[in-house]
XYZ file of C-alpha atoms in Angstrom:
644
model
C 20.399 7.299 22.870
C 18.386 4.472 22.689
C 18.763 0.763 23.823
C 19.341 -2.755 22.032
C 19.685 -1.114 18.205
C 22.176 1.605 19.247
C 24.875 -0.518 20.413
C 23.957 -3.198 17.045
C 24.439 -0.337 14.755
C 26.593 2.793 16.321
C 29.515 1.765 14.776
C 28.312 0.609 11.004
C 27.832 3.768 9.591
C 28.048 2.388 5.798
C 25.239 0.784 6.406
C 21.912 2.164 5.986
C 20.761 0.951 9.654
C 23.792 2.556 11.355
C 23.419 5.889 9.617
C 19.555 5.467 10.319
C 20.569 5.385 13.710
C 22.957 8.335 13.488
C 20.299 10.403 11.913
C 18.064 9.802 14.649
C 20.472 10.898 17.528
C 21.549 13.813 15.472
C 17.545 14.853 15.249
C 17.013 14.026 18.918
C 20.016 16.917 19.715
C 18.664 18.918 17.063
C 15.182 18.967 17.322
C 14.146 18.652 21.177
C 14.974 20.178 24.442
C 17.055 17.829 26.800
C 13.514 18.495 28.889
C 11.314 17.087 26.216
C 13.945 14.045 25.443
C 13.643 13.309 29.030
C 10.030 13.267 29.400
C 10.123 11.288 25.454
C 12.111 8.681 26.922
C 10.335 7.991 29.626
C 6.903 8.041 27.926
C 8.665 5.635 25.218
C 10.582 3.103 27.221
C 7.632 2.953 30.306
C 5.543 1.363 27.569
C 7.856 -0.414 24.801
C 7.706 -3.970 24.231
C 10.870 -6.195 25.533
C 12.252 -8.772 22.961
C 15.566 -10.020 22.578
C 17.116 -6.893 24.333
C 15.208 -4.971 21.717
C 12.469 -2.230 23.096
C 9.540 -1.356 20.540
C 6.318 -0.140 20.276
C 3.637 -2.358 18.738
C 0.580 -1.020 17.068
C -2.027 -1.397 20.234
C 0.796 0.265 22.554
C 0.867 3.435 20.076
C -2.968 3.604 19.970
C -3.510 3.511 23.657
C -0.529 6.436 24.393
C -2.485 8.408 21.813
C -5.564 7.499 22.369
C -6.999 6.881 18.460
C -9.606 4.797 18.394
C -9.264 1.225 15.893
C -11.503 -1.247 15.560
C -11.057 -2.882 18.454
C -13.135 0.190 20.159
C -16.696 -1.007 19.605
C -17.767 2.283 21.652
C -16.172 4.689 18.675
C -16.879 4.862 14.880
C -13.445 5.869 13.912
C -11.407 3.186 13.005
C -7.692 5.118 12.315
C -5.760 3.196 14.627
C -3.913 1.171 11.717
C -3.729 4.191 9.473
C -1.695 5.673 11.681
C 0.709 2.688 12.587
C 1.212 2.197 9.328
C 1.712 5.665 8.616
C 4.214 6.131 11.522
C 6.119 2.762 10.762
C 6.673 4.417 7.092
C 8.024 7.457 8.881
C 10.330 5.592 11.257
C 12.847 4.487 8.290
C 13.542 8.411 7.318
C 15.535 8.618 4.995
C 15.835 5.110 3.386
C 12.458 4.278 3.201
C 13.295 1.733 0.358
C 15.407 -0.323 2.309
C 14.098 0.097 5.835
C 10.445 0.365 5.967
C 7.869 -0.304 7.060
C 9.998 0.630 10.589
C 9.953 -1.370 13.511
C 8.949 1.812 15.907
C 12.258 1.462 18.107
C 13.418 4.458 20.014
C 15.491 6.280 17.328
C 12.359 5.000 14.785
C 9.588 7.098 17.231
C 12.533 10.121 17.177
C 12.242 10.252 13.879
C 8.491 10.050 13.497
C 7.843 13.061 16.054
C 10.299 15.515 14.514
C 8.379 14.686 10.999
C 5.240 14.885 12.392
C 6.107 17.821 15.328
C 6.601 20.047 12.402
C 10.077 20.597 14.101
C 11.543 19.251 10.680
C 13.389 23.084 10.075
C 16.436 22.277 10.722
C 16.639 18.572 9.030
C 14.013 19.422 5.500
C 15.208 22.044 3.353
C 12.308 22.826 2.034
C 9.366 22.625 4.973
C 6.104 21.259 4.369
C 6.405 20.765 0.532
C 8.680 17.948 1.436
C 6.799 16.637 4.772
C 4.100 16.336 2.244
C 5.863 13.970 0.162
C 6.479 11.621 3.090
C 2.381 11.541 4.197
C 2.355 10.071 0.661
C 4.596 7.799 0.967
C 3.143 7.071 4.867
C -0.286 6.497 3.317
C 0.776 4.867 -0.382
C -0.051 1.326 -0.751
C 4.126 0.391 -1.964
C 5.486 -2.552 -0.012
C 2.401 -3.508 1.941
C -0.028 -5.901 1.737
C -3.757 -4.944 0.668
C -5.591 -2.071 2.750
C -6.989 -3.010 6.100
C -4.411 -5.928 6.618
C -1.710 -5.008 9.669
C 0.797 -6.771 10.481
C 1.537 -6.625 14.647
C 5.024 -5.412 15.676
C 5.793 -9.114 16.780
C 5.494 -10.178 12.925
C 7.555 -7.489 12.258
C 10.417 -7.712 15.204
C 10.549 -11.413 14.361
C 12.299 -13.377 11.116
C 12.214 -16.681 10.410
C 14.869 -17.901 13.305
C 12.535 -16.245 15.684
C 15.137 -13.481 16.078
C 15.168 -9.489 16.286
C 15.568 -8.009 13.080
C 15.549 -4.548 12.038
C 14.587 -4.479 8.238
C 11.193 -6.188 6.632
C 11.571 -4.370 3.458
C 9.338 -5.509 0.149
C 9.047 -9.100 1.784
C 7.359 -11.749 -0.261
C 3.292 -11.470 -0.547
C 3.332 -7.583 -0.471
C 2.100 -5.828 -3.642
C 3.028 -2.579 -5.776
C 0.529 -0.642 -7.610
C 1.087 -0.628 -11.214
C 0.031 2.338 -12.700
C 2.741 4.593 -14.059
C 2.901 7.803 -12.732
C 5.340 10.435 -14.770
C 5.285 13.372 -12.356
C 8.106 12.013 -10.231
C 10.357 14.897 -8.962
C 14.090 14.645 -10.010
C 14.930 17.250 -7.082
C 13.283 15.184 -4.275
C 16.547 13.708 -2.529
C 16.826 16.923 -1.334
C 15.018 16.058 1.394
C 17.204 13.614 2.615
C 20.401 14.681 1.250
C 19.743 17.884 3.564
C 19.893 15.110 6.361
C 22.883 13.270 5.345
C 25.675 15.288 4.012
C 26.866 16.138 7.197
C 27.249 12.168 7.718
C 29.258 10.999 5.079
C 26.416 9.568 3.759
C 25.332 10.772 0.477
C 26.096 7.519 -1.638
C 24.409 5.043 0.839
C 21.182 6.786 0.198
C 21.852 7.378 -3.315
C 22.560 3.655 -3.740
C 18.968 3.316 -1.602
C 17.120 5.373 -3.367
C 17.768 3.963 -6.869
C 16.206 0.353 -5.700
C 13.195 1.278 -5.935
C 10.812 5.222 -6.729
C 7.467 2.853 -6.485
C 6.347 6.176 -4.556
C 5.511 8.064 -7.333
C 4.024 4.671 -9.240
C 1.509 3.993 -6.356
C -1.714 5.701 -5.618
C -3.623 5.843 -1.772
C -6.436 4.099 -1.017
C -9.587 5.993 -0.946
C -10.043 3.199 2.058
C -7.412 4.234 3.871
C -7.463 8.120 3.398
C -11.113 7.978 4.438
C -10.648 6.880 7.898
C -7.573 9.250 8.339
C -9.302 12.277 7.447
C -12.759 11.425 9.543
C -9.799 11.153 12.665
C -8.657 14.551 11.471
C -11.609 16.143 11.182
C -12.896 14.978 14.677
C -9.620 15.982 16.301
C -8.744 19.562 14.480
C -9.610 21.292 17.649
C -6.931 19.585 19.605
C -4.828 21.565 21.563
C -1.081 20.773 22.595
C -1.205 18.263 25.617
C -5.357 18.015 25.459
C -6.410 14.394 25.832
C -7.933 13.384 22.082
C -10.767 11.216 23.857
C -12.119 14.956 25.299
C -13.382 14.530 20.589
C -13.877 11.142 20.668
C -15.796 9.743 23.586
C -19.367 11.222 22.197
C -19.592 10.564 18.771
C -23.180 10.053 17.900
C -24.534 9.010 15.114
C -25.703 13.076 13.911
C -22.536 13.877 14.212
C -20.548 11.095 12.496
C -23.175 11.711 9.643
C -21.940 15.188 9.782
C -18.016 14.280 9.892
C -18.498 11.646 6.768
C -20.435 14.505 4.728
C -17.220 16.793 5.099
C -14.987 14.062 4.407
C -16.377 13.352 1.202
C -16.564 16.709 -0.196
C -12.632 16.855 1.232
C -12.141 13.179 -0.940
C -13.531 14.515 -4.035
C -11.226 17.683 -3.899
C -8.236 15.100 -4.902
C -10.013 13.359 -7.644
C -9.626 9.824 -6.619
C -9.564 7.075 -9.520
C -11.391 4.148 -8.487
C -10.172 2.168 -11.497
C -6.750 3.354 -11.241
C -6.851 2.208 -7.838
C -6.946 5.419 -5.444
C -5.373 8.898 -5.101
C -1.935 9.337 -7.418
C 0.989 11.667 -6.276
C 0.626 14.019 -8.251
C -3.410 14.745 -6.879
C -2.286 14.485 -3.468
C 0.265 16.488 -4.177
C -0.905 19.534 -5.924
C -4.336 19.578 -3.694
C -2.728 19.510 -0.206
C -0.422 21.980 -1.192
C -2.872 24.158 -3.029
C -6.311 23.408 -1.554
C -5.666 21.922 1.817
C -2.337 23.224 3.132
C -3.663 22.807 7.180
C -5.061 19.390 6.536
C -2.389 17.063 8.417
C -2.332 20.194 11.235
C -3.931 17.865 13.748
C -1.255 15.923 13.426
C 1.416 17.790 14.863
C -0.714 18.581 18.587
C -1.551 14.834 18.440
C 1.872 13.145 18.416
C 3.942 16.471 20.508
C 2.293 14.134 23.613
C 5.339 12.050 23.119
C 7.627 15.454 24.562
C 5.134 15.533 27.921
C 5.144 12.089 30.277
C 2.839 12.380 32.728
C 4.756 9.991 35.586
C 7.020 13.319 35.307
C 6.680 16.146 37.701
C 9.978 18.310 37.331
C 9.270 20.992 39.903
C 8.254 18.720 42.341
C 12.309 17.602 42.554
C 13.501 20.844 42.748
C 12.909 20.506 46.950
C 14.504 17.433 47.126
C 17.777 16.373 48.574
C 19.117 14.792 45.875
C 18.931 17.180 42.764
C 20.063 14.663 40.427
C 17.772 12.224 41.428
C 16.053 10.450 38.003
C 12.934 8.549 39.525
C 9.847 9.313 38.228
C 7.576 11.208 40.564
C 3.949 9.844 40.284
C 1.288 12.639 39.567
C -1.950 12.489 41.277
C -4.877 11.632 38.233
C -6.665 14.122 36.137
C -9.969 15.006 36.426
C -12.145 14.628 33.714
C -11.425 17.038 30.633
C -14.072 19.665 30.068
C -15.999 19.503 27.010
C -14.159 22.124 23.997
C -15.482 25.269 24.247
C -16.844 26.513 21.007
C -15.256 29.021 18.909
C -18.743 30.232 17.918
C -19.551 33.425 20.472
C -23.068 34.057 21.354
C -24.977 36.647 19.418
C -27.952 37.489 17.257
C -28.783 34.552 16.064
C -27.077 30.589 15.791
C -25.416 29.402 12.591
C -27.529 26.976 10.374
C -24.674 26.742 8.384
C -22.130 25.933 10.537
C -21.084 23.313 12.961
C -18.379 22.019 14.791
C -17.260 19.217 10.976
C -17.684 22.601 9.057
C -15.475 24.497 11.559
C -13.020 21.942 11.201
C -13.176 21.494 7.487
C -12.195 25.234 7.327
C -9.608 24.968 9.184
C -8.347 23.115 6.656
C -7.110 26.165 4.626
C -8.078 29.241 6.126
C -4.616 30.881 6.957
C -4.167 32.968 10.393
C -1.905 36.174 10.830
C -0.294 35.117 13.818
C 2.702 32.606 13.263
C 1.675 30.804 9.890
C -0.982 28.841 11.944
C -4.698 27.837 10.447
C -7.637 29.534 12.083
C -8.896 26.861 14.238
C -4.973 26.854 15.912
C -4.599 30.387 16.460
C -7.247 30.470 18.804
C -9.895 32.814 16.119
C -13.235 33.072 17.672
C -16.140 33.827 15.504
C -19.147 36.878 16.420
C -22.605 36.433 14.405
C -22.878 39.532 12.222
C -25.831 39.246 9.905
C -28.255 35.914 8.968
C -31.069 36.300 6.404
C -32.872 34.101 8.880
C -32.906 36.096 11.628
C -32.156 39.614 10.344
C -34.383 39.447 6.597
C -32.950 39.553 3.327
C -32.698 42.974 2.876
C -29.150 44.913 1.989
C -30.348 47.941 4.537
C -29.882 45.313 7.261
C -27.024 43.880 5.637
C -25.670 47.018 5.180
C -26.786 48.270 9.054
C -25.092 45.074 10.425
C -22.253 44.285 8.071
C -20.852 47.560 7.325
C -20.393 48.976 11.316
C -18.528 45.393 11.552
C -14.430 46.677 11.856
C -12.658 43.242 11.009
C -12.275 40.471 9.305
C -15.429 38.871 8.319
C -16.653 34.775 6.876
C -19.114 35.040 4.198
C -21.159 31.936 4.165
C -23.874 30.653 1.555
C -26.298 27.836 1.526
C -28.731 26.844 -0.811
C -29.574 24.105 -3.681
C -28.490 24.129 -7.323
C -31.316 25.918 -9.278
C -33.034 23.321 -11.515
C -32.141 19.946 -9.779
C -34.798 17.665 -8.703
C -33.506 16.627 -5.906
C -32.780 19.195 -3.139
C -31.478 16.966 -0.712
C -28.532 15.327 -3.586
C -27.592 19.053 -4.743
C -27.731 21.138 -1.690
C -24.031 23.678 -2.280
C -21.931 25.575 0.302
C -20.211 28.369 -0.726
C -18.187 30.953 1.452
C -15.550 33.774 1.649
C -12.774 34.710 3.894
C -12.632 38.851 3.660
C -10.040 39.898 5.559
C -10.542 43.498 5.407
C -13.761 45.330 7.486
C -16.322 45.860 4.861
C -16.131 49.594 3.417
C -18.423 52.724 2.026
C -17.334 52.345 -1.943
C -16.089 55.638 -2.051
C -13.253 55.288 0.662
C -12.607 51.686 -0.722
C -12.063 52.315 -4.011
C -9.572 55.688 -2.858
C -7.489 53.559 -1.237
C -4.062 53.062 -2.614
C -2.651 50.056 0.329
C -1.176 47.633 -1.675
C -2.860 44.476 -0.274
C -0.913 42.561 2.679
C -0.172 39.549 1.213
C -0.447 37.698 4.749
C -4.203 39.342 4.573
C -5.534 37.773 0.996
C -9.420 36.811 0.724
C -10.252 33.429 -0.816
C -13.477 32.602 -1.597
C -14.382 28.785 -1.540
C -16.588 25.951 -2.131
C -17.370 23.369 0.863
C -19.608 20.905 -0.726
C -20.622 18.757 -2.310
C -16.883 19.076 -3.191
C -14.085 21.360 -1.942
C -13.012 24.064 -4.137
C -9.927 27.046 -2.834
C -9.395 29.896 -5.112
C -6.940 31.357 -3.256
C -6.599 35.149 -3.261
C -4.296 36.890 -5.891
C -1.521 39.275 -4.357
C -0.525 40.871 -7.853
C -1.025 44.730 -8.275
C -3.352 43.954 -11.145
C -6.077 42.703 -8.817
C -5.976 45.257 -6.605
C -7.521 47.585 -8.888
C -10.406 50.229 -7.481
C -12.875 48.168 -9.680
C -12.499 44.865 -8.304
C -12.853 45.095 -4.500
C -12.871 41.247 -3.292
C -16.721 41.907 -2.206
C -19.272 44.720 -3.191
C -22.876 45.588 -2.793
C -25.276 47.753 -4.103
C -28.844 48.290 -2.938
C -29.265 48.096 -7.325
C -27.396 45.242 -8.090
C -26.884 43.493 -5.343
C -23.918 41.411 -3.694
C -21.007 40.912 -5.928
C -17.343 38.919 -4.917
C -14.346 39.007 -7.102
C -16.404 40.702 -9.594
C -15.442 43.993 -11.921
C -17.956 46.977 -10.795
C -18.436 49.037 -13.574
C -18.495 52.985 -13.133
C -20.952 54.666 -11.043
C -23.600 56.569 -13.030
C -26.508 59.018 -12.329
C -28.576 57.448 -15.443
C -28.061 53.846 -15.123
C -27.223 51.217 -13.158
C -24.951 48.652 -14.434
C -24.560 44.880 -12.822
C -20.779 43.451 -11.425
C -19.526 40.970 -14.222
C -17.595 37.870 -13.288
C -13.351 38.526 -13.560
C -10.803 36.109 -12.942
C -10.739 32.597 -11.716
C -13.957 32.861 -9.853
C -16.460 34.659 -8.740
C -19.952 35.001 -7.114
C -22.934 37.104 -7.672
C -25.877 37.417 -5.025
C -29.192 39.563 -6.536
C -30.211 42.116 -3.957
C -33.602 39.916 -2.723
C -31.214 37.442 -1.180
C -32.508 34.674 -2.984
C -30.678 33.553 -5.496
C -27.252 33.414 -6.430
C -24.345 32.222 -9.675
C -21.237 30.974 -8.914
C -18.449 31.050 -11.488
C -15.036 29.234 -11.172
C -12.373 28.922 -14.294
C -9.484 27.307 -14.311
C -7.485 30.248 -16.021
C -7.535 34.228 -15.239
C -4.760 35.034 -13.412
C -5.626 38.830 -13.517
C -8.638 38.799 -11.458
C -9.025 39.129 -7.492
C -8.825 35.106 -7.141
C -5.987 32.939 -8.413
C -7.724 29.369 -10.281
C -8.374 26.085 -8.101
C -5.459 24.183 -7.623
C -5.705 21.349 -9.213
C -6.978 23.166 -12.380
C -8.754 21.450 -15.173
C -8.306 23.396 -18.241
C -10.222 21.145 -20.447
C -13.268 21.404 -18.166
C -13.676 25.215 -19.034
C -15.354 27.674 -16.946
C -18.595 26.440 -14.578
C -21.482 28.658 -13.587
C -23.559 27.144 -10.890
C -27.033 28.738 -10.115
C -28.147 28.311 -6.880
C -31.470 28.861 -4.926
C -30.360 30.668 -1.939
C -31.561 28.561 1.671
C -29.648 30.973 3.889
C -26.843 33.233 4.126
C -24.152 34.636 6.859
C -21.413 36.765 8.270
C -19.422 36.183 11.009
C -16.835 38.215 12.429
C -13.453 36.766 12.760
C -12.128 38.061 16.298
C -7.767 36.912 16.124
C -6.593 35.575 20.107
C -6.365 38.549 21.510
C -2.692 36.853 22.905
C -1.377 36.253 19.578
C -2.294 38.953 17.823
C -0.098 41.701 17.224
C -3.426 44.316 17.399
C -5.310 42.745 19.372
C -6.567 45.746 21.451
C -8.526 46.834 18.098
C -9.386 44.297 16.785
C -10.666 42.344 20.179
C -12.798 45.551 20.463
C -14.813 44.842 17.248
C -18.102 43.950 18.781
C -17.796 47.155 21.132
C -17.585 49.476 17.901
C -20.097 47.729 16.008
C -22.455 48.362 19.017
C -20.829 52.190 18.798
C -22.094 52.522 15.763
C -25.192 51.356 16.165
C -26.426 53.762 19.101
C -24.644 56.952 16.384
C -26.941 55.805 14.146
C -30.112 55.485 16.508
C -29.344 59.080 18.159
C -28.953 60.113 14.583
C -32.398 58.646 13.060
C -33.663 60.213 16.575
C -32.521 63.674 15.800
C -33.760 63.187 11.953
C -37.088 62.977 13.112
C -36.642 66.251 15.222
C -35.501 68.022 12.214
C -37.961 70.601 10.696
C -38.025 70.074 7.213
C -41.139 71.530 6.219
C -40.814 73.318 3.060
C -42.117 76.926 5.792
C -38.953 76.594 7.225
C -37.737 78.135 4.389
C -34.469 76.682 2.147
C -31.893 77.786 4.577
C -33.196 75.377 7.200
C -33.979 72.825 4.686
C -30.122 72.875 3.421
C -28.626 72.840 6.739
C -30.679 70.030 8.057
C -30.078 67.741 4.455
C -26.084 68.650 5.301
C -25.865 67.446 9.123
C -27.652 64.279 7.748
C -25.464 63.792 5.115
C -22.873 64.396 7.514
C -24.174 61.972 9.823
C -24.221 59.052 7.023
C -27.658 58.652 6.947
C -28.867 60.040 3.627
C -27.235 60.339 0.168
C -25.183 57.812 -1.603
C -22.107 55.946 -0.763
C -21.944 57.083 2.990
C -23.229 54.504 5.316
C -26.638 54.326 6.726
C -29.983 52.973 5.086
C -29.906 54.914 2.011
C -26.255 53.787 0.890
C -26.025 52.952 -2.757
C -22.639 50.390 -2.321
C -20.367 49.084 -0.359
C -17.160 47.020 -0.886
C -13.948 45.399 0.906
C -10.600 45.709 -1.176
């Protein structure tokens, strides 16, 4: 498969290099196309180093192919470059990390790292992303290396002390283990690996690996180190398959890298880091990525597939020539200059002051897509304005007018400062809400008797100053007619995972807070409270995940700055109903000329009390069949409306 290593180790496989090498030609067959191990090869051995009949990548060569800026870049800010060497040199000694790593990034090494980080890991993990998610720790864990920041080049690595090619640098002399204990190791995580191997023969080489050292689930992550990975992943989480990454990285100005390091610390706090304990532990990482921030290494996978594309490759240009077998490269004229991304963000009423193009990318974070398990951002989602208290007033008839002939999913966003503080500026809060449903009339919402899809579950959220997911609860019991996932009353205002109480002619009781969380708007717009417990299970949101039970439950006030809904238009491509949903902004603009030909034809109505009662009952019951007076039926004088 590959050069220099393959004929050193095809035929030891006792050893854990040979069978590291036999893994990696089994997930090169496995996991590619012979079209993208062509082009893989070529991109890999075009560019490797040459030493001692051993090809490798060093840590400048992998930074230049994928263009991530280090610090070497004085024209960029980010400085991930030797996160993500060190990351992928962890990666390259799947499955005996122990013995093997950190990696020298040989052929079968880089094999190993794209399948991993391709998300094409189906057939060789039993158990997906839960255990890709154990690796990233172990990728970004400070076990075996020396302090944060320090990176060794591939030289120091390919050479030992005879000035020879070696393979292994495992735990050398100098580097440093964390010491804190951590007791949440998994006894079930071989799996993993053992999924790899038993076809091999292999099962007691890695056992006998494994049990040298678990100084994974002892060590903790730099806050240093995850920093600069996640301000690379929030630049680059609109990158596309194939898309040059310098198309998000050649214009960062200082607004926006203000704007990327305000996201990344709200992101940070979300996995508790210890500072005295020396950085994120396992068991954080662990429960928050899977819980809180299940799209967060998404970027990833678009980033490192440009290994399967070469561009000195041009396939159909050797179809006309004489020689069909012919394996010369065929030079490709350059590219022109990438466009700039186009914004998901669709002109409309009015422009976000909310959200931008860090916020965008922090929610794509962990807002789910229907289309092929994919985060919003991926699936190609674009977003319509619907209703701003900026531009439209805060008034629920023109929340109602806009929000209610809106026939898809909609993102609920909130801005404001916590009530009380002193410093607005220090305490400003985000707060938002993925409704997946089209906002409803409160009678025909609470009638309904759908169970809820379960790929279609709300989640209402918290953006800063720290990220908070209460993920949406697909049990029976919060599907209820008296907790809809959002309300609103022109009496009590705008309620979210709350219990309505009954409807009554005599009073008019307020939404209480149910579940895990919740939020409450009054119906001025201006102010808000924000609930979020780490128990109630039987409410319309599950708790945060990582729950603190000892914390209790927290109500936030907040003085409301602003407040949106956007509609969330699926790629029409992707999605399976895309013909009604794409169509969303044409019936909201329906609706709005019934309801202007109808408050037209109101006017024309006679209802002088000389018309006599006949003519006064027939005109109330063509505007009450119209929507536009009564209760509960659209139009201005609705009392409630609600999405289940």
């Amino acid at each position: 498969m590959g050069v220099g290593q393959s004929t050193e180790y095809a035929g030891h496989a006792s050893t854990p290099e040979g069978l590291s090498y036999m893994l990696a030609e089994r997930f090169a067959t496995k996991c590619f196309t012979p079209l993208e191990l062509t082009h893989f090869k070529d991109n890999f051995f075009s560019r490797a180093t040459d030493q001692g009949g051993m090809k490798y990548w060093n840590e400048k060569t992998l930074s230049d192919f994928l263009g991530i800026p280090d610090s070497s870049d004085s024209q960029c800010p980010l400085d991930a470059g030797p996160v993500i060497f060190r990351m992928v040199s962890y990666l390259g000694a799947f499955p005996f990390q122990n013995t093997l790593a950190p990696s020298v990034l040989t052929f079968e090494a880089m094999v190993k790292v794209a399948v991993l980080l391709t998300e094409r890991y189906g057939k060789v993990l039993r158990r997906g992303r839960k255990d890709r998610i154990k690796l990233l720790f172990g990728s970004l864990a400070d076990v075996g290396r020396k302090d944060v920041g320090e990176s060794r080049s591939s030289e120091d690595q390919v050479k030992n002390d005879n000035n020879t090619p070696a393979t292994t640098n495992s735990h050398a002399a100098g580097f440093s283990i964390d010491e804190p204990a951590n007791d949440d190791y998994e006894d079930d995580d071989d799996d993993l690996a053992l999924v790899a191997l038993e076809s091999l023969d292999a099962i007691e080489v890695f056992k006998h690996d494994h049990r040298i050292d678990k100084t994974v689930y002892e060590a903790r992550i730099s806050i240093k180190t995850f920093r600069r990975l996640l301000m690379l992943l929030v630049v680059i989480s609109p990158l596309k398959p194939l898309e040059s990454v310098e198309t998000y990285t050649s214009d960062l100005s200082t607004e926006r890298m203000e704007m990327v390091r305000k996201e990344v610390d709200s992101i940070l706090d979300a996995f508790s880091p210890e500072e005295a304990a020396g950085g994120i532990s396992y068991k954080s990482f662990s429960q928050t990525v899977s819980g809180s921030l299940p799209y967060l290494f998404d970027p990833l996978t678009p980033l490192f597939e440009h290994l399967l594309f070469s561009k000195n490759l041009n396939l159909s240009q050797r179809r006309n020539t004489t020689d069909s077998t012919s394996t010369e490269p065929v030079e490709t004229p350059p590219e022109a200059p990438s466009p700039p991304p186009a914004s998901i963000m669709l002109p409309g009423s009015f422009e976000s002051s909310i959200l931008d193009s860090s916020v965008i990318s922090h929610l794509s974070f962990f807002l789910p897509s229907t289309t092929h398990n994919l985060n919003f951002l991926r699936s190609g989602v674009q977003l319509h304005p619907v209703f701003s208290a900026a531009a439209h007033g805060s008034s629920l008839t023109s929340f109602s007018h806009h929000v209610l002939t809106w026939q898809s999913a909609t993102l609920f966003l909130l801005q404001g400062s916590v009530a009380g503080s002193s410093n607005e500026g220090e305490n400003m809060i985000t707060l938002g809400a993925y409704l997946p449903h089209p906002w409803k009339s409160s009678s025909s919402a609470h009638t309904s008797s759908k169970p809820p899809d379960s790929s279609l579950l709300p989640c209402l959220f918290q953006l800063s100053p720290k990220h908070v997911l209460l993920q949406g609860n697909a049990s029976s019991s919060a599907n209820q007619p008296n907790t809809p996932a959002a309300y609103f009353s022109t009496h009590s205002g705008i309620a979210i995972g709350c219990k309505i109480p009954p409807s009554s002619r005599t009073q008019h009781s307020t939404p209480t807070p149910h579940g895990a969380g919740s939020l409450i708007i009054d119906p001025s717009l201006e102010s808000a409270e924000f609930s979020v417990s780490p128990v109630g299970h039987n409410g319309v949101f599950l708790p945060p995940e990582p729950a603190s039970p000892e914390q209790g439950t927290k109500k936030i006030h907040i003085d409301i700055y602003n407040l949106e809904i956007w509609g969330v238009i699926p790629n029409p491509v992707e999605s399976a109903t895309s013909d009604k949903v794409q169509s969303a902004v044409e019936l909201q603009q329906l609706k709005w000329d019934f309801e202007a030909r109808e408050a037209e034809r109101r006017r024309n109505v006679n209802l002088n009390a000389g018309a006599g009662d006949s003519a006064l009952e027939s005109a109330r019951w063509l505007l009450e069949t119209a929507g536009l007076v009564g209760s509960g039926n659209g139009g201005p004088g609705r009392s409630g409306g609600s999405v289940g």
